Coordinates of C-alpha atoms and ligand atoms in Angstrom, one line a residue:
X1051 CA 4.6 35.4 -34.4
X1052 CA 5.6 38.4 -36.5
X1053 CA 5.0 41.8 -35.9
X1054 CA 5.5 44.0 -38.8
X1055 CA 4.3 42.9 -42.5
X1056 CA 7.6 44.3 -44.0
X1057 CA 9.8 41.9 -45.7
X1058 CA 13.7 42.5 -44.6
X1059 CA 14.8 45.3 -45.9
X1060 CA 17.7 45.2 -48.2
X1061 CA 20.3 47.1 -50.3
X1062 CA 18.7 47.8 -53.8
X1063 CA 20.8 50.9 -54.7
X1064 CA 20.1 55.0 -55.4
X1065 CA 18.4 53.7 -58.2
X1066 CA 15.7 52.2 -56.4
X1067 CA 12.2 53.6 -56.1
X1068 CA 11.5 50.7 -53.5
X1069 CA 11.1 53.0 -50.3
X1070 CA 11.0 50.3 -48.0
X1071 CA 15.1 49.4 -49.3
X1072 CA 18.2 50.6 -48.4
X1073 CA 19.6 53.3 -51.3
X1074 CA 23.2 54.3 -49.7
X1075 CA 23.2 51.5 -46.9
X1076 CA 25.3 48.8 -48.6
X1077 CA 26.4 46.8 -45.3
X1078 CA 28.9 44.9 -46.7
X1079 CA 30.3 47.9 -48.4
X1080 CA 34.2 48.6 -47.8
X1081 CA 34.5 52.5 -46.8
X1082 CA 38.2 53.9 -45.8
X1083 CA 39.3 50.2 -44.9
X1084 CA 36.0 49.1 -43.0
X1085 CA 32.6 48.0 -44.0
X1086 CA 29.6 49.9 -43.9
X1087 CA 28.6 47.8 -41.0
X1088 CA 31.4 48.3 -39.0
X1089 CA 32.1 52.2 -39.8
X1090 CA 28.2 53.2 -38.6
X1091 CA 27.7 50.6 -36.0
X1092 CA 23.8 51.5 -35.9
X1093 CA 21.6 50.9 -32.9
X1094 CA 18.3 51.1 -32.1
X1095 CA 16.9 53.4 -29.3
X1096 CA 14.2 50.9 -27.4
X1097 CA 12.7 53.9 -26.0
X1098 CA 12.1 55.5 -28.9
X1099 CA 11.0 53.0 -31.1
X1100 CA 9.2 51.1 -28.5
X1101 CA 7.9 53.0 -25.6
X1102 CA 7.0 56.5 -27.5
X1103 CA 3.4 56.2 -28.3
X1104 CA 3.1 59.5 -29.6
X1105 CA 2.1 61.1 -26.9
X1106 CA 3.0 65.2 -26.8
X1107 CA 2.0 68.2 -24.1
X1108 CA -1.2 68.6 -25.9
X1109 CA -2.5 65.2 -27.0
X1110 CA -2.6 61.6 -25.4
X1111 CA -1.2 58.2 -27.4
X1112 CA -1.6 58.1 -31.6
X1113 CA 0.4 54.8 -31.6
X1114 CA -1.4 51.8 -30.5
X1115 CA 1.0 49.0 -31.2
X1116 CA -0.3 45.4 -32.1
X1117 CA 2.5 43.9 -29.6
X1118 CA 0.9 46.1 -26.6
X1119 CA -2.1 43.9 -27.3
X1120 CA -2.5 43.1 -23.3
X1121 CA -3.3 45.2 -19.9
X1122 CA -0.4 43.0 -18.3
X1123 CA 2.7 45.1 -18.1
X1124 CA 5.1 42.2 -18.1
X1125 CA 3.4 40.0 -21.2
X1126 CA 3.7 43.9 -22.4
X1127 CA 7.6 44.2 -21.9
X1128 CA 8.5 40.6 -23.4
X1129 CA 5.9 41.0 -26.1
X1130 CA 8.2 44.3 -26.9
X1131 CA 11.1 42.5 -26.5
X1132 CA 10.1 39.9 -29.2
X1133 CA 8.9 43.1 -31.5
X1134 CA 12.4 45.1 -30.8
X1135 CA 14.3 41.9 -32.8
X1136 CA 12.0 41.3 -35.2
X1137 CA 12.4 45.0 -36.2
X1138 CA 16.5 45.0 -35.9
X1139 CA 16.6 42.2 -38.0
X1140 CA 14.7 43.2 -40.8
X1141 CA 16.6 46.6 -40.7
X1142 CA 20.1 44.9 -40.2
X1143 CA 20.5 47.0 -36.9
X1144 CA 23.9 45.1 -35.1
X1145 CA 22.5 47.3 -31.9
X1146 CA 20.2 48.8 -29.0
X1147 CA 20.3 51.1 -26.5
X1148 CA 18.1 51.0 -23.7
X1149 CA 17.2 52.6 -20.3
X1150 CA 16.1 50.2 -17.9
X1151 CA 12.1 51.1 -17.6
X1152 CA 12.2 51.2 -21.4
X1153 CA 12.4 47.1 -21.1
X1154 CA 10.9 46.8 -17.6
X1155 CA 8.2 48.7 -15.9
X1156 CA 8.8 50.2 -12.6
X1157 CA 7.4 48.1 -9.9
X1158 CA 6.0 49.7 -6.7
X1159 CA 9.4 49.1 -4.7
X1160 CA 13.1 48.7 -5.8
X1161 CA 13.6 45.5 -5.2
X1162 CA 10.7 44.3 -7.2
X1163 CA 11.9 46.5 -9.9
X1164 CA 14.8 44.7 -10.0
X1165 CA 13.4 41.5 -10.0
X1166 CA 11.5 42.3 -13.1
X1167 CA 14.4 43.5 -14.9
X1168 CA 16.0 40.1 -14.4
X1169 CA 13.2 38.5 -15.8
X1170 CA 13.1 40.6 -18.9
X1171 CA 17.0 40.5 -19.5
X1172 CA 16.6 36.9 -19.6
X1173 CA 14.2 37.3 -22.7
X1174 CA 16.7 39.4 -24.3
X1175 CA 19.9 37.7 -23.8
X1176 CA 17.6 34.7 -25.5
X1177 CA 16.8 37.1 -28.5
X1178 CA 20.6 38.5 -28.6
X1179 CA 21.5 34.7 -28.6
X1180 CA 19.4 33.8 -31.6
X1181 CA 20.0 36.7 -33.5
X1182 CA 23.5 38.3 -32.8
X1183 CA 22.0 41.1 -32.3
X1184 CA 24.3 43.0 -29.6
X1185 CA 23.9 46.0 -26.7
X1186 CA 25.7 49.0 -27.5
X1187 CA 24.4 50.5 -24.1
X1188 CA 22.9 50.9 -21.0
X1189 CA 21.6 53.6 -19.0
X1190 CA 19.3 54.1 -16.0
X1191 CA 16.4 56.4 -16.1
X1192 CA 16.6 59.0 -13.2
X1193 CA 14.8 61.3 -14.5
X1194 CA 11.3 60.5 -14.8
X1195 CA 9.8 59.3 -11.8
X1196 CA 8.5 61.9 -9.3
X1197 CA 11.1 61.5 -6.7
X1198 CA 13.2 62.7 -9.3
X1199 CA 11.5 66.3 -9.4
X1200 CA 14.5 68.1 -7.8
X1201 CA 17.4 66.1 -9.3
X1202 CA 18.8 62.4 -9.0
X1203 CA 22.6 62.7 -8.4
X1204 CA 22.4 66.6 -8.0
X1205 CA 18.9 66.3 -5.9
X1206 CA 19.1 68.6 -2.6
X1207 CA 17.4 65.2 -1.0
X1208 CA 20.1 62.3 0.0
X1209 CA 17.7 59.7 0.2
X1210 CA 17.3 60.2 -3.6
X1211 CA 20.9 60.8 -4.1
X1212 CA 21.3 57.2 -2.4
X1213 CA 17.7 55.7 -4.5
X1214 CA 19.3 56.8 -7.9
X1215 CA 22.9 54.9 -6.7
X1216 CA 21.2 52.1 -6.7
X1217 CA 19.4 52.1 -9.6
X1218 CA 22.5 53.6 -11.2
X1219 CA 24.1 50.0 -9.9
X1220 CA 21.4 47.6 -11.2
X1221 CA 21.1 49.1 -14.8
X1222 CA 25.4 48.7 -14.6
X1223 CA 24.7 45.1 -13.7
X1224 CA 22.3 44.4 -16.1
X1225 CA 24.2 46.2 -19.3
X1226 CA 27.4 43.9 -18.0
X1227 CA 25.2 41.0 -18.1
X1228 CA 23.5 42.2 -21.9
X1229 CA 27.5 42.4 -23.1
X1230 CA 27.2 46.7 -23.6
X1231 CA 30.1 47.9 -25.1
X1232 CA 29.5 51.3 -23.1
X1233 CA 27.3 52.9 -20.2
X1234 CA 25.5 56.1 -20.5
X1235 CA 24.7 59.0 -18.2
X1236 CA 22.6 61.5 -19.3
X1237 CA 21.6 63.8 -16.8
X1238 CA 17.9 63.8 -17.2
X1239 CA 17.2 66.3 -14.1
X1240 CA 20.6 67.4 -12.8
X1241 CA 20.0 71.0 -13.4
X1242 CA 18.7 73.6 -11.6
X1243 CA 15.5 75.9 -12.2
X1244 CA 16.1 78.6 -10.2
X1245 CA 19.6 80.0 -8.4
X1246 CA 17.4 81.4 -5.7
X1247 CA 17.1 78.0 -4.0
X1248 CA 20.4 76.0 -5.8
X1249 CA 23.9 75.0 -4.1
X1250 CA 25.4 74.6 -7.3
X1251 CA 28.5 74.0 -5.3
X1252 CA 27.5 71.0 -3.2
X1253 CA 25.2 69.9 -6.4
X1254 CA 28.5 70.0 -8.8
X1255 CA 30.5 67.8 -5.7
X1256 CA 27.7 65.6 -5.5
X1257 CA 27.2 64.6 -9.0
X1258 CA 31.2 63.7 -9.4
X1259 CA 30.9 61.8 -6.5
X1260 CA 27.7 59.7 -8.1
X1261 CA 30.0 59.0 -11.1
X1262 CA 33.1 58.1 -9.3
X1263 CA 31.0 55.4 -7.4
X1264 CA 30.0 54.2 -11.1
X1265 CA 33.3 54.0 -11.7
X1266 CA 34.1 52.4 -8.9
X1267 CA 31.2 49.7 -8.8
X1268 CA 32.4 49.3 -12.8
X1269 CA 35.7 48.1 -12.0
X1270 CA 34.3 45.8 -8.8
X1271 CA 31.7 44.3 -11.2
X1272 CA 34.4 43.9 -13.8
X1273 CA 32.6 46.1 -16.3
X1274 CA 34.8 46.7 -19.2
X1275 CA 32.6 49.0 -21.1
X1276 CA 33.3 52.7 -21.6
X1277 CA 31.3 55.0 -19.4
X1278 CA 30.4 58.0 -21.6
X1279 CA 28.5 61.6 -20.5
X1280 CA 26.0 62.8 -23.1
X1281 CA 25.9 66.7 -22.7
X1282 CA 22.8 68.4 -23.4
X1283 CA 22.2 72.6 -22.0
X1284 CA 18.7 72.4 -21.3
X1285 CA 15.4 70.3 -20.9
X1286 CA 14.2 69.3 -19.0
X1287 CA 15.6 71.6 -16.9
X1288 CA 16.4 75.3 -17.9
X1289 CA 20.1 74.8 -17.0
X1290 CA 21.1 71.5 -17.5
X1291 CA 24.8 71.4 -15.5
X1292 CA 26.5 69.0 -18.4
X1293 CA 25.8 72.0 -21.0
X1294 CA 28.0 71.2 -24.3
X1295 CA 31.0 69.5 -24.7
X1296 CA 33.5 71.6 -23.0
X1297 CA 31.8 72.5 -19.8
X1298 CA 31.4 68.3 -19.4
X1299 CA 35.2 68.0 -19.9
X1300 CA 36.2 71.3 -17.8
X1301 CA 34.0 69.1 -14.7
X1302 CA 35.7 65.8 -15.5
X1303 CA 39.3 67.9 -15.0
X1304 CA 38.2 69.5 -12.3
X1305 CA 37.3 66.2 -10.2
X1306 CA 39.9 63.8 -12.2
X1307 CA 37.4 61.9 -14.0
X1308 CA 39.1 62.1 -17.4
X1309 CA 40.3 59.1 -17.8
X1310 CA 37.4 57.3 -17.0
X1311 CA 34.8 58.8 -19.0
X1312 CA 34.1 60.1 -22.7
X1313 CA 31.5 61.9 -24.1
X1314 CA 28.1 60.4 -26.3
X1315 CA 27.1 63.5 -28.6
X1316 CA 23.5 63.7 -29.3
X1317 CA 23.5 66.0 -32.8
X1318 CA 20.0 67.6 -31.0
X1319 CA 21.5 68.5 -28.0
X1320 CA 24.5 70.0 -29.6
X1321 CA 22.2 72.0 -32.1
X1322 CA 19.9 73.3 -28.4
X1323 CA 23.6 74.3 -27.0
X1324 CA 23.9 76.8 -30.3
X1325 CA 26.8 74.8 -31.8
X1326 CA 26.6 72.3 -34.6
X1327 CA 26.7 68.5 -34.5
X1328 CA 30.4 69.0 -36.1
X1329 CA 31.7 71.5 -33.3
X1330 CA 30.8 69.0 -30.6
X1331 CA 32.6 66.1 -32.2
X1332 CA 35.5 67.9 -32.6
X1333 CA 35.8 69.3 -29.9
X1334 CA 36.0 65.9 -28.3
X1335 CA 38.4 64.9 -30.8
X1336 CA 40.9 66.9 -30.6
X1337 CA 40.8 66.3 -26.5
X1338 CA 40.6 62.7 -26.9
X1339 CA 37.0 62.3 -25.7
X1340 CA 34.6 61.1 -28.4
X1341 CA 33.1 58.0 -27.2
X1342 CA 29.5 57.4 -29.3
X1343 CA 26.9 59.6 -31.0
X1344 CA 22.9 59.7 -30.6
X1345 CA 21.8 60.3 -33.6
X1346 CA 18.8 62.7 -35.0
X1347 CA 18.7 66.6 -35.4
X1348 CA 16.6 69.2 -34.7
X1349 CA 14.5 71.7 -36.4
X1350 CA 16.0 75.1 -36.7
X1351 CA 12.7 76.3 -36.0
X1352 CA 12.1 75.1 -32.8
X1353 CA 13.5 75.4 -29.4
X1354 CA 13.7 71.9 -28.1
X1355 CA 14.4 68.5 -28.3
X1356 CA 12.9 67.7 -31.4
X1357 CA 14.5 64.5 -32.2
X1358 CA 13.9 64.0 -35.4
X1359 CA 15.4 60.8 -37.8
X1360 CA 18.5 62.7 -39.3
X1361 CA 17.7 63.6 -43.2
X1362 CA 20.6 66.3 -43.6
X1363 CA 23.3 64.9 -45.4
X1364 CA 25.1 68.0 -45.4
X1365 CA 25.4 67.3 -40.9
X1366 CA 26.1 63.7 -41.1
X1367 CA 28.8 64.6 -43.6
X1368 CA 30.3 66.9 -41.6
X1369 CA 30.0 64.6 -38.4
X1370 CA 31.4 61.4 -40.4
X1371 CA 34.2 63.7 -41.2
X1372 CA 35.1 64.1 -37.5
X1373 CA 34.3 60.4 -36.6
X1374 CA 36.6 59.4 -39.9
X1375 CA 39.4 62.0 -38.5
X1376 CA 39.2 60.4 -34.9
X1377 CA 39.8 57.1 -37.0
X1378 CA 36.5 55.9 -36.5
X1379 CA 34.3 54.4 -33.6
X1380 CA 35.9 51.6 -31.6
X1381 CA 33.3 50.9 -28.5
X1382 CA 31.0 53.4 -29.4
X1383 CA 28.2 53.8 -32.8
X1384 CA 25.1 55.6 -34.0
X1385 CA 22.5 55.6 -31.8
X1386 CA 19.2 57.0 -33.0
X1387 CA 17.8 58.9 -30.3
X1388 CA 15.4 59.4 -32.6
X1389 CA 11.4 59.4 -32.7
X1390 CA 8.9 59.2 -35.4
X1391 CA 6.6 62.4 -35.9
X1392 CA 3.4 62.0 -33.8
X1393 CA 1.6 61.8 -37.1
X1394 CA 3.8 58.7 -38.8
X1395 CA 1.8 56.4 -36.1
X1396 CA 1.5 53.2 -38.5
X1397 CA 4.7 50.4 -37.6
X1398 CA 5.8 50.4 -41.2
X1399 CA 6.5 53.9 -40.1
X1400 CA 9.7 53.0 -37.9
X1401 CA 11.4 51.0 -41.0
X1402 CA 11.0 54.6 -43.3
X1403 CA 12.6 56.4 -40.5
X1404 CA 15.2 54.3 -39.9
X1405 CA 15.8 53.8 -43.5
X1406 CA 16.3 57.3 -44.3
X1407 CA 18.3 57.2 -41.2
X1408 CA 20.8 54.8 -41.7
X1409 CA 20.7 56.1 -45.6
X1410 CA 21.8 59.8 -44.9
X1411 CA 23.9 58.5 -42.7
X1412 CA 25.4 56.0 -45.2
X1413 CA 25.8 58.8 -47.8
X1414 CA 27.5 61.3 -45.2
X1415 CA 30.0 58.5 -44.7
X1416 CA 30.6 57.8 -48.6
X1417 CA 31.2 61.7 -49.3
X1418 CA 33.6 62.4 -45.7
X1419 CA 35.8 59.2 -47.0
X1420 CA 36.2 60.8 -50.4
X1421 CA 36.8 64.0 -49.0
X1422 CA 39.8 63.0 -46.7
X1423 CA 41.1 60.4 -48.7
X1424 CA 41.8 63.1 -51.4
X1425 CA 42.8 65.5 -48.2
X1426 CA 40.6 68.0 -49.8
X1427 CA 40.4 70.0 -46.5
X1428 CA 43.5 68.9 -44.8
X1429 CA 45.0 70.0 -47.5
X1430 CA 43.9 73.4 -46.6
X1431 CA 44.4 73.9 -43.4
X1432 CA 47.8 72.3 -43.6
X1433 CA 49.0 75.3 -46.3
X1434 CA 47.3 77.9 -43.9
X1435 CA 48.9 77.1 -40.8
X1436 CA 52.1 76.4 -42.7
X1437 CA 53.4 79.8 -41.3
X1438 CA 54.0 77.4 -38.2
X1439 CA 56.1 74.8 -40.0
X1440 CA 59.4 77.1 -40.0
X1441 CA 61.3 79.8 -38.3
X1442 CA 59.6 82.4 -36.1
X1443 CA 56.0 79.9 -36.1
X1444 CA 58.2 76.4 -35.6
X1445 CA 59.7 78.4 -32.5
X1446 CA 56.4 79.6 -31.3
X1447 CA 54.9 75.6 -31.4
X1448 CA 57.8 74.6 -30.1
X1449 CA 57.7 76.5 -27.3
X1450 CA 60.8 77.9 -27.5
X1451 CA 60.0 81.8 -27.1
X1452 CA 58.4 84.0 -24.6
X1453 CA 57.1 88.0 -24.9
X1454 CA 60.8 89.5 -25.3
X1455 CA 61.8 86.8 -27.9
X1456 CA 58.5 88.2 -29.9
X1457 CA 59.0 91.4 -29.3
X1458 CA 62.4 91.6 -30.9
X1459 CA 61.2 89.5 -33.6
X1460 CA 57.9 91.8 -34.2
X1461 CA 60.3 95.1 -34.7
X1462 CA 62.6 93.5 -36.6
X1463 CA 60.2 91.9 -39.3
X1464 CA 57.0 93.1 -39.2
X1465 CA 54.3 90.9 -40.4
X1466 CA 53.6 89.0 -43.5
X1467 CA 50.5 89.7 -45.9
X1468 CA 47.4 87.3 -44.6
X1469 CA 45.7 85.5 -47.5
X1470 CA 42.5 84.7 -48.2
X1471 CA 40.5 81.7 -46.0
X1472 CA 38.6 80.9 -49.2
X1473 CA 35.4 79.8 -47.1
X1474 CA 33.0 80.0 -50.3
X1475 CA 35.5 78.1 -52.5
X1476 CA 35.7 75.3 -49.4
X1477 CA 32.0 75.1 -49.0
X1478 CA 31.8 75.3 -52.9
X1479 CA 33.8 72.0 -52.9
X1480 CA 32.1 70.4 -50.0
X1481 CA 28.6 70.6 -52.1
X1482 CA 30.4 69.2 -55.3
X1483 CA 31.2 65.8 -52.8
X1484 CA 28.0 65.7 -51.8
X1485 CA 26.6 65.8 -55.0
X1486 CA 28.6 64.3 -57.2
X1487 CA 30.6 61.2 -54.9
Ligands
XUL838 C1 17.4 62.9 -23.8 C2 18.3 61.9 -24.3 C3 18.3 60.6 -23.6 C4 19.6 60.0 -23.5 C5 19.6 58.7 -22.6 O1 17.4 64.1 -24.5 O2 19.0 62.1 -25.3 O3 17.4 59.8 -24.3 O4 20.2 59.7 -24.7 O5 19.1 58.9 -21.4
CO839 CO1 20.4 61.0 -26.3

């Protein structure tokens, strides 16, 4: 049974005027060592791709899908499961990344829940089998359902606290069993609203003691995947407690969960937290912390989660360069956490998106590989911090003077003329790359 009347789509070159082929995306490609493949690791969001129907605060469903063809839920979940490989391996997706009620629905209680899940991780591992198609990761939805409404981890109720544990434990189990290469936690509800009725202390405690169970139960289960935070300031709630980048490693310090966790950047969320997709990354990489990246962006109009199919080359050049810096992914990839436009409701739809996708993101690579391999920015920076490299500036790096030593050397010498940081010239250069790589 197939799904989607698209043939496989394949590598035809910028050339091409074919729009359901690859122009950048050249998978077997070699870029800075790797191939194309291997550099992007794409996934697939399940949720995205095959639980949005479209649906938007003003306006029901404009997606009926031809594999939702039946009122029973489960025939529903394995027809999706069937759809979800069908569509990886036309696009040459190596991964997915689900939530657990993106592949099963919620049952009435927990257990039966759980027993569902089984079922429909058996029809995946058979897919992953025949197709080598692999799970990038795993996460557990404890946002969505109603007992959720004041928080899962960070919820002033304990009986929640001790619901979303076990959930939190299941969807662990199940990513083990799918082979993830990482778990997420995205903190769907742990927020606050209002300060008026929040212990942020107790609600801070709490949530670091969730995720050192997790990290407990991981090394019990024998769960080698990373386990990886995906910071994001607001929405769904109007202070989301794992903000940006920096205020999810300052929490991880505080309750010596460092070494156990790293971050999965989401280029929306960074762009809601008023930084770019590129501060984000490097601020985890220069404090050893970047794990895996969601995919999309934004639109600079609007002030939410728009999670759009990334278009921008000039972003995903800029990220690439981060990712290339850090010396590439290891466990972690590009996720699209990304969702058609409610009006692109056909299933040829998804292929375009992800096409353009994986292209811009194909391209970003191509131009951040030429721009470090001919250190065009290192370059740079190394001549302007150069002041550092010798006498007064080697001292100062090498910790080897205080205020006084300064001091003396300050009315002594003086200081020495700044020069330009040539900003236009850089970006100048940056836009040749792009253009012309
Ligand atoms: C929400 C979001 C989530 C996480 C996984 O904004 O990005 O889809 O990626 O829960
Ligand atoms: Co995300």
């Amino acid at each position: 049974m197939s799904y989607f009347d698209v043939p496989a789509i394949k590598y035809e070159g910028p050339k091409s005027k074919n729009p359901f082929a690859f122009k950048y995306y050249n998978p077997e490609e070699i870029v800075m060592g790797k191939t194309m493949k291997d550099q992007c690791r794409f996934a697939m969001s399940y949720w995205h791709t095959f639980t949005y129907m479209g649906k938007d605060p003003f306006g029901g469903d404009t997606m009926f899908r031809p594999w939702d063809n039946t009122a029973d839920e489960m025939e529903k979940a394995i027809e999706r499961v069937h759809a979800a490989f069908e569509f990886m391996e036309k696009m040459q997706i190596p991964f997915f990344c689900f939530h657990d009620v993106d592949i099963a629905p919620r049952a009435a209680t927990l257990k039966e829940t759980n027993e569902r899940l089984d079922v429909i991780v058996k029809v995946i591992k058979e897919e992953m089998a025949r197709t080598g198609i692999k799970c990038l990761w795993g996460t557990t939805n404890a946002f969505g359902d109603d007992k959720f409404v004041h928080g899962a981890g960070t919820s002033c109720n304990a009986t929640v606290f001790a619901y979303a544990a076990a959930q939190i434990k299941k969807a662990m189990e199940i990513t083990k069993e799918l082979g993830g290469v990482n778990y997420v936690f995205w903190g769907g509800r742990e927020g606050y609203e209002t300060l008026l009725n929040t212990d942020t202390g107790l609600e801070l405690d709490n949530l670091a003691r969730l995720l050192r169970m997790a990290v407990d139960y991981a090394k019990e289960i024998g769960f080698e995947g990373q386990l990886l935070i995906e910071p994001k300031p607001k929405e769904p709630t109007k202070h989301q407690y794992d903000f940006d980048a920096a205020t999810v490693m300052a929490f991880l310090r505080k309750y010596d969960l460092q070494d156990y966790f790293k971050l999965n950047i989401e280029a929306n969320h960074a762009t809601l937290a008023q930084h770019t997709f590129q501060h984000e990354l490097n601020m985890c990489r220069i404090n050893g912390m970047l794990g895996s990246v969601d995919a999309n962006q934004g639109d600079p109009m609007l002030g939410w989660d728009t999670d759009q199919f990334p278009t921008n080359v000039y972003d995903t050049t800029l990220a690439m360069y981060e990712i290339l810096l850090d010396g590439g992914f290891t466990k972690g990839g590009l996720n699209f956490d990304s969702k058609v436009r409610r009006g692109s409701f056909q299933e040829d739809d998804l292929f375009l998106a992800y096409i353009a996708g994986m292209d811009t993101f194909a391209r970003g690579l191509k131009v951040a590989a030429a721009l470090l391999e001919d250190k065009v920015f290192e370059n740079f920076k190394a001549e302007r911090y150069a002041s550092y490299k010798e006498g007064i500036g080697y001292d100062i790096i090498h910790d080897r003077v205080g205020f006084k030593e300064l001091e003396a050397y300050a009315l002594e010498n003086g200081v020495t003329k700044n020069t330009s940081g040539r900003q236009e010239m850089l970006e100048m250069i940056l836009n040749q790359y792009i253009m012309e790589v």
